[in-house]
């Protein structure tokens, strides 16, 4: 497997020259666009990896499945589903062209910014700091990495420049979909996006989702199977934003991307995959990451279809 992953990165490395780093969050444009890493976690204890598999980056939207997970755990499927629907929008992750319609749950899903911001209100905790701390604890548990932490520089950068997200949060409030203070809700969302991790961490988190919520190495059931299924289904249809359909055809597995350049991919019953390459396509997905997944899917016959 290690040899296969090394060859894969060599074959796809030239794609890291394409696309652009996310610059709308200024701090994200400071990373090295040549970084490229992959990690695979299957049923075995040891991971297989190649390249910059242990380089840290911020998870950005890869945090969204875990915001959804904690909202499900804390508030249950019915409340989650009443607030945020599950239909793919076909629009960019930060779109706010709702102006001609009243914003409704049917217009949003948990994998776009509006949905994830709304779902922060269904996480339990006295303050939004408590809610975020519980989210970080959950991610530590799912990744098995107690040392996960926030990249404070990215958090500051997002807070200072996140006007679109601020607009989305106030729009949710204007339409009565959230009751809490919009700035506090955004604190939880921005901090979640700024959690720093590696492709190894993403592979391990994806593995738990791949094995119906159970860590196949320790045997521990970390996530309820029905929640793992809920998340994987939403990842399949909405995880790569308005590129989800093409990704389903070319790769065929549930996955989530983030503008930090990470992709977490779930191969049900087989493995979790973490990738990192920060140059993005116009939809905000890692270009080299997607190319590597396309090739890996063909070589290992990963598509669930
Ligand atoms: N923090 C980013 C934002 O809200 C996350 C978006 C993403 O990764 N697609 O804009």
PDB file of C-alpha atoms in Angstrom, residues 2-157:
ATOM      1  CA  UNK A   2       2.793   2.434   0.877  1.00  0.00           C
ATOM      2  CA  UNK A   3       4.409   1.946  -2.539  1.00  0.00           C
ATOM      3  CA  UNK A   4       1.044   2.461  -4.217  1.00  0.00           C
ATOM      4  CA  UNK A   5       0.478   5.721  -2.334  1.00  0.00           C
ATOM      5  CA  UNK A   6       3.962   6.983  -3.172  1.00  0.00           C
ATOM      6  CA  UNK A   7       3.435   6.256  -6.864  1.00  0.00           C
ATOM      7  CA  UNK A   8       0.046   7.921  -6.673  1.00  0.00           C
ATOM      8  CA  UNK A   9       1.514  11.147  -5.302  1.00  0.00           C
ATOM      9  CA  UNK A  10       4.295  11.083  -7.892  1.00  0.00           C
ATOM     10  CA  UNK A  11       1.782  10.653 -10.700  1.00  0.00           C
ATOM     11  CA  UNK A  12      -0.507  13.428  -9.449  1.00  0.00           C
ATOM     12  CA  UNK A  13       2.081  15.881  -8.119  1.00  0.00           C
ATOM     13  CA  UNK A  14       1.970  18.090 -11.220  1.00  0.00           C
ATOM     14  CA  UNK A  15      -1.635  19.014 -10.381  1.00  0.00           C
ATOM     15  CA  UNK A  16      -0.420  20.906  -7.300  1.00  0.00           C
ATOM     16  CA  UNK A  17       0.705  23.621  -9.746  1.00  0.00           C
ATOM     17  CA  UNK A  18      -2.908  24.167 -10.862  1.00  0.00           C
ATOM     18  CA  UNK A  19      -5.537  26.179  -9.022  1.00  0.00           C
ATOM     19  CA  UNK A  20      -5.129  28.719  -6.265  1.00  0.00           C
ATOM     20  CA  UNK A  21      -4.719  28.886  -2.515  1.00  0.00           C
ATOM     21  CA  UNK A  22      -7.722  30.219  -0.601  1.00  0.00           C
ATOM     22  CA  UNK A  23      -6.930  33.891  -0.106  1.00  0.00           C
ATOM     23  CA  UNK A  24     -10.282  35.207   1.101  1.00  0.00           C
ATOM     24  CA  UNK A  25      -9.070  34.089   4.520  1.00  0.00           C
ATOM     25  CA  UNK A  26      -5.682  35.871   4.311  1.00  0.00           C
ATOM     26  CA  UNK A  27      -3.907  33.538   6.703  1.00  0.00           C
ATOM     27  CA  UNK A  28      -4.673  30.541   4.463  1.00  0.00           C
ATOM     28  CA  UNK A  29      -2.658  32.001   1.603  1.00  0.00           C
ATOM     29  CA  UNK A  30       0.538  31.605   3.641  1.00  0.00           C
ATOM     30  CA  UNK A  31       0.766  27.814   3.286  1.00  0.00           C
ATOM     31  CA  UNK A  32       3.115  26.007   0.905  1.00  0.00           C
ATOM     32  CA  UNK A  33       1.211  25.097  -2.265  1.00  0.00           C
ATOM     33  CA  UNK A  34       3.649  22.250  -2.975  1.00  0.00           C
ATOM     34  CA  UNK A  35       2.563  20.281   0.077  1.00  0.00           C
ATOM     35  CA  UNK A  36       0.930  16.997  -0.879  1.00  0.00           C
ATOM     36  CA  UNK A  37       0.159  14.151   1.473  1.00  0.00           C
ATOM     37  CA  UNK A  38      -2.084  11.126   1.798  1.00  0.00           C
ATOM     38  CA  UNK A  39      -2.895   8.692   4.570  1.00  0.00           C
ATOM     39  CA  UNK A  40      -4.996   5.534   4.569  1.00  0.00           C
ATOM     40  CA  UNK A  41      -6.492   3.909   7.664  1.00  0.00           C
ATOM     41  CA  UNK A  42      -7.953   0.458   7.077  1.00  0.00           C
ATOM     42  CA  UNK A  43      -8.759  -2.255   9.620  1.00  0.00           C
ATOM     43  CA  UNK A  44      -5.061  -2.515  10.606  1.00  0.00           C
ATOM     44  CA  UNK A  45      -3.497  -0.616  13.496  1.00  0.00           C
ATOM     45  CA  UNK A  46      -0.795   1.040  11.401  1.00  0.00           C
ATOM     46  CA  UNK A  47      -1.645   3.693   8.855  1.00  0.00           C
ATOM     47  CA  UNK A  48      -0.249   3.677   5.315  1.00  0.00           C
ATOM     48  CA  UNK A  49       0.888   7.048   4.046  1.00  0.00           C
ATOM     49  CA  UNK A  50       3.032   9.051   1.675  1.00  0.00           C
ATOM     50  CA  UNK A  51       4.245  12.629   1.268  1.00  0.00           C
ATOM     51  CA  UNK A  52       3.191  15.339   3.729  1.00  0.00           C
ATOM     52  CA  UNK A  53       0.832  13.049   5.647  1.00  0.00           C
ATOM     53  CA  UNK A  54       1.760  14.577   8.990  1.00  0.00           C
ATOM     54  CA  UNK A  55       1.767  18.237   8.000  1.00  0.00           C
ATOM     55  CA  UNK A  56      -0.774  20.333   9.889  1.00  0.00           C
ATOM     56  CA  UNK A  57      -3.435  22.418   8.180  1.00  0.00           C
ATOM     57  CA  UNK A  58      -6.801  23.787   9.266  1.00  0.00           C
ATOM     58  CA  UNK A  59      -9.754  21.550   8.627  1.00  0.00           C
ATOM     59  CA  UNK A  60     -12.105  24.320   7.465  1.00  0.00           C
ATOM     60  CA  UNK A  61     -15.257  22.722   6.058  1.00  0.00           C
ATOM     61  CA  UNK A  62     -14.107  19.233   6.991  1.00  0.00           C
ATOM     62  CA  UNK A  63     -15.359  20.293  10.433  1.00  0.00           C
ATOM     63  CA  UNK A  64     -18.941  20.352   9.114  1.00  0.00           C
ATOM     64  CA  UNK A  65     -19.652  16.592   9.384  1.00  0.00           C
ATOM     65  CA  UNK A  66     -18.618  16.772  13.042  1.00  0.00           C
ATOM     66  CA  UNK A  67     -20.786  19.816  13.745  1.00  0.00           C
ATOM     67  CA  UNK A  68     -23.611  17.749  12.237  1.00  0.00           C
ATOM     68  CA  UNK A  69     -22.625  14.736  14.323  1.00  0.00           C
ATOM     69  CA  UNK A  70     -22.635  16.619  17.625  1.00  0.00           C
ATOM     70  CA  UNK A  71     -25.925  18.338  16.748  1.00  0.00           C
ATOM     71  CA  UNK A  72     -27.403  14.866  16.086  1.00  0.00           C
ATOM     72  CA  UNK A  73     -25.987  13.486  19.348  1.00  0.00           C
ATOM     73  CA  UNK A  74     -27.167  16.460  21.416  1.00  0.00           C
ATOM     74  CA  UNK A  75     -30.502  17.316  19.840  1.00  0.00           C
ATOM     75  CA  UNK A  76     -31.571  14.210  17.893  1.00  0.00           C
ATOM     76  CA  UNK A  77     -32.371  13.546  14.268  1.00  0.00           C
ATOM     77  CA  UNK A  78     -35.774  15.223  14.295  1.00  0.00           C
ATOM     78  CA  UNK A  79     -34.594  18.626  15.484  1.00  0.00           C
ATOM     79  CA  UNK A  80     -31.600  18.531  13.151  1.00  0.00           C
ATOM     80  CA  UNK A  81     -33.791  17.640  10.218  1.00  0.00           C
ATOM     81  CA  UNK A  82     -36.352  20.306  11.125  1.00  0.00           C
ATOM     82  CA  UNK A  83     -33.700  23.021  11.041  1.00  0.00           C
ATOM     83  CA  UNK A  84     -31.451  21.965   8.150  1.00  0.00           C
ATOM     84  CA  UNK A  85     -32.519  19.846   5.194  1.00  0.00           C
ATOM     85  CA  UNK A  86     -30.387  17.363   3.270  1.00  0.00           C
ATOM     86  CA  UNK A  87     -30.887  18.302  -0.370  1.00  0.00           C
ATOM     87  CA  UNK A  88     -27.851  19.357  -2.357  1.00  0.00           C
ATOM     88  CA  UNK A  89     -28.094  23.006  -3.349  1.00  0.00           C
ATOM     89  CA  UNK A  90     -26.008  22.992  -6.533  1.00  0.00           C
ATOM     90  CA  UNK A  91     -24.667  26.339  -5.342  1.00  0.00           C
ATOM     91  CA  UNK A  92     -21.278  27.354  -3.930  1.00  0.00           C
ATOM     92  CA  UNK A  93     -20.681  26.652  -0.234  1.00  0.00           C
ATOM     93  CA  UNK A  94     -20.964  30.314   0.750  1.00  0.00           C
ATOM     94  CA  UNK A  95     -23.803  31.326  -1.577  1.00  0.00           C
ATOM     95  CA  UNK A  96     -26.372  33.704  -0.228  1.00  0.00           C
ATOM     96  CA  UNK A  97     -28.651  34.241  -3.146  1.00  0.00           C
ATOM     97  CA  UNK A  98     -31.789  33.617  -1.153  1.00  0.00           C
ATOM     98  CA  UNK A  99     -32.982  37.148  -1.670  1.00  0.00           C
ATOM     99  CA  UNK A 100     -36.067  36.294  -3.698  1.00  0.00           C
ATOM    100  CA  UNK A 101     -37.189  33.568  -1.290  1.00  0.00           C
ATOM    101  CA  UNK A 102     -37.679  33.333   2.420  1.00  0.00           C
ATOM    102  CA  UNK A 103     -34.829  31.202   3.729  1.00  0.00           C
ATOM    103  CA  UNK A 104     -36.149  27.738   4.601  1.00  0.00           C
ATOM    104  CA  UNK A 105     -34.608  24.491   5.724  1.00  0.00           C
ATOM    105  CA  UNK A 106     -35.133  23.076   2.221  1.00  0.00           C
ATOM    106  CA  UNK A 107     -32.611  25.584   0.854  1.00  0.00           C
ATOM    107  CA  UNK A 108     -29.750  24.497   3.053  1.00  0.00           C
ATOM    108  CA  UNK A 109     -27.879  21.344   3.977  1.00  0.00           C
ATOM    109  CA  UNK A 110     -25.320  20.608   6.715  1.00  0.00           C
ATOM    110  CA  UNK A 111     -22.351  20.809   4.340  1.00  0.00           C
ATOM    111  CA  UNK A 112     -22.756  24.428   3.272  1.00  0.00           C
ATOM    112  CA  UNK A 113     -21.859  27.328   5.526  1.00  0.00           C
ATOM    113  CA  UNK A 114     -25.451  28.383   6.257  1.00  0.00           C
ATOM    114  CA  UNK A 115     -26.377  24.870   7.389  1.00  0.00           C
ATOM    115  CA  UNK A 116     -23.270  24.375   9.520  1.00  0.00           C
ATOM    116  CA  UNK A 117     -23.682  27.773  11.196  1.00  0.00           C
ATOM    117  CA  UNK A 118     -27.322  26.947  11.988  1.00  0.00           C
ATOM    118  CA  UNK A 119     -26.375  23.532  13.395  1.00  0.00           C
ATOM    119  CA  UNK A 120     -23.964  25.102  15.902  1.00  0.00           C
ATOM    120  CA  UNK A 121     -27.129  26.207  17.750  1.00  0.00           C
ATOM    121  CA  UNK A 122     -28.131  22.547  18.268  1.00  0.00           C
ATOM    122  CA  UNK A 123     -24.886  21.700  20.054  1.00  0.00           C
ATOM    123  CA  UNK A 124     -25.392  21.742  23.820  1.00  0.00           C
ATOM    124  CA  UNK A 125     -23.398  23.906  26.212  1.00  0.00           C
ATOM    125  CA  UNK A 126     -23.940  26.833  28.503  1.00  0.00           C
ATOM    126  CA  UNK A 127     -21.819  29.198  26.434  1.00  0.00           C
ATOM    127  CA  UNK A 128     -20.656  28.974  22.846  1.00  0.00           C
ATOM    128  CA  UNK A 129     -17.159  28.396  24.187  1.00  0.00           C
ATOM    129  CA  UNK A 130     -18.489  25.318  26.022  1.00  0.00           C
ATOM    130  CA  UNK A 131     -20.167  24.126  22.843  1.00  0.00           C
ATOM    131  CA  UNK A 132     -16.971  24.518  20.873  1.00  0.00           C
ATOM    132  CA  UNK A 133     -14.934  22.746  23.576  1.00  0.00           C
ATOM    133  CA  UNK A 134     -17.317  19.800  23.376  1.00  0.00           C
ATOM    134  CA  UNK A 135     -16.948  19.736  19.604  1.00  0.00           C
ATOM    135  CA  UNK A 136     -13.164  19.703  19.897  1.00  0.00           C
ATOM    136  CA  UNK A 137     -13.393  16.880  22.463  1.00  0.00           C
ATOM    137  CA  UNK A 138     -15.537  14.877  20.064  1.00  0.00           C
ATOM    138  CA  UNK A 139     -13.002  15.339  17.279  1.00  0.00           C
ATOM    139  CA  UNK A 140     -10.196  14.279  19.612  1.00  0.00           C
ATOM    140  CA  UNK A 141     -12.131  11.132  20.401  1.00  0.00           C
ATOM    141  CA  UNK A 142     -12.972  10.270  16.791  1.00  0.00           C
ATOM    142  CA  UNK A 143      -9.410  10.943  15.582  1.00  0.00           C
ATOM    143  CA  UNK A 144      -7.778   9.359  18.631  1.00  0.00           C
ATOM    144  CA  UNK A 145      -5.591  12.460  18.801  1.00  0.00           C
ATOM    145  CA  UNK A 146      -5.735  14.251  22.141  1.00  0.00           C
ATOM    146  CA  UNK A 147      -3.464  17.036  20.942  1.00  0.00           C
ATOM    147  CA  UNK A 148      -5.805  18.612  18.364  1.00  0.00           C
ATOM    148  CA  UNK A 149      -5.958  22.372  18.808  1.00  0.00           C
ATOM    149  CA  UNK A 150      -7.051  25.600  17.165  1.00  0.00           C
ATOM    150  CA  UNK A 151      -4.754  27.555  14.861  1.00  0.00           C
ATOM    151  CA  UNK A 152      -5.261  30.916  16.555  1.00  0.00           C
ATOM    152  CA  UNK A 153      -3.860  32.936  13.639  1.00  0.00           C
ATOM    153  CA  UNK A 154      -6.351  31.356  11.208  1.00  0.00           C
ATOM    154  CA  UNK A 155      -9.156  31.823  13.727  1.00  0.00           C
ATOM    155  CA  UNK A 156      -8.330  35.542  14.024  1.00  0.00           C
ATOM    156  CA  UNK A 157      -8.049  35.872  10.270  1.00  0.00           C
TER     157      UNK A 157
END
